[in-house]
Amino acid sequence: KAGVTQTPRYLIKTRGQQVTLSCSPISGHRSVSWYQQTPGQGLQFLFEYFSETQRNKGNFPGRFSGRQFSNSRSEMNVSTLELGDSALYLCASSPTSANTQYFGPGTRLTVL
Amino acid sequence: DQQVKQNSPSLSVQEGRISILNCDYTNSMFDYFLWYKKYPAEGPTFLISISSIKDKNEDGRFTVFLNKSAKHLSLHIVPSQPGDSAVYFCAARGWTSGTYKYIFGTGTRLKVLA
């Protein structure tokens, strides 16, 4: 089975712009979670989607949003980018939220 | 409020010796714990897990120990190899808002010296 894929792998944006990141889960996995990784902060949970519904949300501002499509692919959007949004954004998939999560390679976002 | 803590940001071990990575948690309702390994420019890779009803799980060179009374988790790597050099994250699963959620520690960077 193919693993979790994320596109793009690298992205450079400027403050105030918006960005959309994409994640394709492992085939058959319906739960997709997003995390932000910054140095010293570990993986901070953003949100989880299951069957096109957001099931859980972390403590991030409303500028961070997401959605999931009927084929379980998910997108994450960040509007009005700030310098502090520079991070590695990781997507993880699992059959359901109860199962072990498997991560994609991440999207490295740099905000200038 | 950091519910899962890895208090050692880094650890250096000689090749062939034992590496012990530690993790503490505060929520007694966590029911499943995992360790992930992460190399630079890659996503975390699942390593090993343990249910809260067990106190030990072993997989080859990797063993995870769980001490529920102390709310403490540890990962032992024996023997350590240079390829084990990576950042290790522990994670705990909890039930919240009608779904499971995983809380991650901040990671420990392991360096295995040849």
PDB file of C-alpha atoms in Angstrom, chain A residues 5-112:
ATOM      1  CA  THR A   5       1.435  11.644   0.670  1.00  0.00           C
ATOM      2  CA  GLN A   6       1.562  15.375   1.169  1.00  0.00           C
ATOM      3  CA  THR A   7       1.903  18.139  -1.377  1.00  0.00           C
ATOM      4  CA  PRO A   8       3.710  20.358  -1.782  1.00  0.00           C
ATOM      5  CA  ARG A   9       6.790  19.316   0.193  1.00  0.00           C
ATOM      6  CA  TYR A  10       8.127  22.847   0.462  1.00  0.00           C
ATOM      7  CA  LEU A  11       6.408  26.203   0.287  1.00  0.00           C
ATOM      8  CA  ILE A  12       7.554  29.800   0.684  1.00  0.00           C
ATOM      9  CA  LYS A  13       4.965  32.506   1.252  1.00  0.00           C
ATOM     10  CA  THR A  14       4.918  36.066   2.508  1.00  0.00           C
ATOM     11  CA  ARG A  15       2.989  37.517   5.412  1.00  0.00           C
ATOM     12  CA  GLY A  16      -0.675  38.105   4.702  1.00  0.00           C
ATOM     13  CA  GLN A  17      -0.936  35.464   2.001  1.00  0.00           C
ATOM     14  CA  GLN A  18      -2.909  32.289   2.318  1.00  0.00           C
ATOM     15  CA  VAL A  19      -1.843  28.718   1.679  1.00  0.00           C
ATOM     16  CA  THR A  20      -3.486  25.350   1.028  1.00  0.00           C
ATOM     17  CA  LEU A  21      -1.783  22.081   1.864  1.00  0.00           C
ATOM     18  CA  SER A  22      -2.943  18.699   0.645  1.00  0.00           C
ATOM     19  CA  CYS A  23      -2.862  15.229   2.156  1.00  0.00           C
ATOM     20  CA  SER A  24      -3.757  11.873   0.625  1.00  0.00           C
ATOM     21  CA  PRO A  25      -4.180   9.174   3.276  1.00  0.00           C
ATOM     22  CA  ILE A  26      -3.346   5.507   3.035  1.00  0.00           C
ATOM     23  CA  SER A  27      -5.996   3.696   1.015  1.00  0.00           C
ATOM     24  CA  GLY A  28      -8.863   2.644   3.286  1.00  0.00           C
ATOM     25  CA  HIS A  29      -7.993   5.106   6.025  1.00  0.00           C
ATOM     26  CA  ARG A  30     -10.854   7.453   6.820  1.00  0.00           C
ATOM     27  CA  SER A  31      -9.360   9.450   9.675  1.00  0.00           C
ATOM     28  CA  VAL A  32      -6.961  12.258   8.826  1.00  0.00           C
ATOM     29  CA  SER A  33      -5.276  14.426  11.443  1.00  0.00           C
ATOM     30  CA  TRP A  34      -3.107  17.495  10.985  1.00  0.00           C
ATOM     31  CA  TYR A  35      -0.229  18.593  13.215  1.00  0.00           C
ATOM     32  CA  GLN A  36       2.119  21.545  13.330  1.00  0.00           C
ATOM     33  CA  GLN A  37       5.722  20.877  14.323  1.00  0.00           C
ATOM     34  CA  THR A  38       7.982  23.695  15.440  1.00  0.00           C
ATOM     35  CA  PRO A  39      11.363  23.456  17.210  1.00  0.00           C
ATOM     36  CA  GLY A  40      10.897  22.839  20.919  1.00  0.00           C
ATOM     37  CA  GLN A  41       7.112  22.485  20.647  1.00  0.00           C
ATOM     38  CA  GLY A  42       6.794  18.964  19.423  1.00  0.00           C
ATOM     39  CA  LEU A  43       3.718  18.073  17.415  1.00  0.00           C
ATOM     40  CA  GLN A  44       0.775  20.333  18.105  1.00  0.00           C
ATOM     41  CA  PHE A  45      -2.617  18.931  17.116  1.00  0.00           C
ATOM     42  CA  LEU A  46      -4.574  21.066  14.654  1.00  0.00           C
ATOM     43  CA  PHE A  47      -7.670  19.023  13.794  1.00  0.00           C
ATOM     44  CA  GLU A  48      -8.992  15.612  12.850  1.00  0.00           C
ATOM     45  CA  TYR A  49     -11.383  14.709  10.070  1.00  0.00           C
ATOM     46  CA  PHE A  50     -13.360  11.518   9.686  1.00  0.00           C
ATOM     47  CA  SER A  51     -15.838  10.866   6.891  1.00  0.00           C
ATOM     48  CA  GLU A  52     -15.731  14.509   5.793  1.00  0.00           C
ATOM     49  CA  THR A  53     -16.559  15.789   9.300  1.00  0.00           C
ATOM     50  CA  GLN A  54     -14.255  17.621  11.662  1.00  0.00           C
ATOM     51  CA  ARG A  55     -14.268  15.529  14.824  1.00  0.00           C
ATOM     52  CA  ASN A  56     -11.766  17.399  16.943  1.00  0.00           C
ATOM     53  CA  LYS A  57      -9.891  20.677  16.938  1.00  0.00           C
ATOM     54  CA  GLY A  58      -6.761  21.891  18.683  1.00  0.00           C
ATOM     55  CA  ASN A  59      -6.019  25.323  20.131  1.00  0.00           C
ATOM     56  CA  PHE A  60      -5.255  27.203  16.958  1.00  0.00           C
ATOM     57  CA  PRO A  61      -6.850  30.426  15.682  1.00  0.00           C
ATOM     58  CA  GLY A  62      -9.618  30.397  13.117  1.00  0.00           C
ATOM     59  CA  ARG A  63      -7.098  31.259  10.406  1.00  0.00           C
ATOM     60  CA  PHE A  64      -6.373  27.527  10.360  1.00  0.00           C
ATOM     61  CA  SER A  65      -9.092  25.504   8.701  1.00  0.00           C
ATOM     62  CA  GLY A  66      -9.445  22.227   6.907  1.00  0.00           C
ATOM     63  CA  ARG A  67     -11.737  19.947   5.059  1.00  0.00           C
ATOM     64  CA  GLN A  68     -11.985  16.363   3.931  1.00  0.00           C
ATOM     65  CA  PHE A  69     -13.358  15.045   0.682  1.00  0.00           C
ATOM     66  CA  SER A  70     -15.415  11.934   0.001  1.00  0.00           C
ATOM     67  CA  ASN A  71     -12.275  10.037  -1.055  1.00  0.00           C
ATOM     68  CA  SER A  72     -10.752  10.866   2.386  1.00  0.00           C
ATOM     69  CA  ARG A  73      -8.200  13.266   0.915  1.00  0.00           C
ATOM     70  CA  SER A  74      -7.833  16.317   3.115  1.00  0.00           C
ATOM     71  CA  GLU A  75      -6.727  19.903   2.702  1.00  0.00           C
ATOM     72  CA  MET A  76      -5.569  22.386   5.270  1.00  0.00           C
ATOM     73  CA  ASN A  77      -5.795  26.126   4.710  1.00  0.00           C
ATOM     74  CA  VAL A  78      -4.049  28.917   6.542  1.00  0.00           C
ATOM     75  CA  SER A  79      -5.185  32.454   5.811  1.00  0.00           C
ATOM     76  CA  THR A  80      -3.448  35.748   6.563  1.00  0.00           C
ATOM     77  CA  LEU A  81      -0.120  34.069   7.152  1.00  0.00           C
ATOM     78  CA  GLU A  82       2.096  35.247  10.003  1.00  0.00           C
ATOM     79  CA  LEU A  83       5.832  34.721  10.494  1.00  0.00           C
ATOM     80  CA  GLY A  84       5.038  32.370  13.388  1.00  0.00           C
ATOM     81  CA  ASP A  85       3.206  30.023  11.046  1.00  0.00           C
ATOM     82  CA  SER A  86       6.542  28.860   9.652  1.00  0.00           C
ATOM     83  CA  ALA A  87       6.643  25.198  10.563  1.00  0.00           C
ATOM     84  CA  LEU A  88       6.501  21.637   9.346  1.00  0.00           C
ATOM     85  CA  TYR A  89       2.893  20.614   8.796  1.00  0.00           C
ATOM     86  CA  LEU A  90       2.280  16.913   9.162  1.00  0.00           C
ATOM     87  CA  CYS A  91      -0.677  14.859   8.126  1.00  0.00           C
ATOM     88  CA  ALA A  92      -1.419  11.470   9.681  1.00  0.00           C
ATOM     89  CA  SER A  93      -3.960   8.869   8.642  1.00  0.00           C
ATOM     90  CA  SER A  94      -5.539   5.868  10.327  1.00  0.00           C
ATOM     91  CA  PRO A  95      -8.560   3.642   9.688  1.00  0.00           C
ATOM     92  CA  THR A  96     -10.352   5.360  12.582  1.00  0.00           C
ATOM     93  CA  SER A  97      -9.189   7.729  15.309  1.00  0.00           C
ATOM     94  CA  ALA A  98      -8.723   4.725  17.614  1.00  0.00           C
ATOM     95  CA  ASN A  99      -5.968   3.226  15.479  1.00  0.00           C
ATOM     96  CA  THR A 100      -2.270   3.985  15.220  1.00  0.00           C
ATOM     97  CA  GLN A 101      -1.593   7.009  13.045  1.00  0.00           C
ATOM     98  CA  TYR A 102       0.791   6.909  10.114  1.00  0.00           C
ATOM     99  CA  PHE A 103       2.439  10.110   9.030  1.00  0.00           C
ATOM    100  CA  GLY A 104       3.251  11.658   5.711  1.00  0.00           C
ATOM    101  CA  PRO A 105       6.586  13.377   5.013  1.00  0.00           C
ATOM    102  CA  GLY A 106       5.189  16.802   5.840  1.00  0.00           C
ATOM    103  CA  THR A 107       5.049  20.186   4.135  1.00  0.00           C
ATOM    104  CA  ARG A 108       7.717  22.668   5.180  1.00  0.00           C
ATOM    105  CA  LEU A 109       6.111  26.126   5.155  1.00  0.00           C
ATOM    106  CA  THR A 110       8.296  29.213   5.380  1.00  0.00           C
ATOM    107  CA  VAL A 111       6.636  32.592   5.841  1.00  0.00           C
ATOM    108  CA  LEU A 112       8.783  35.604   4.979  1.00  0.00           C
TER     109      LEU A 112
END
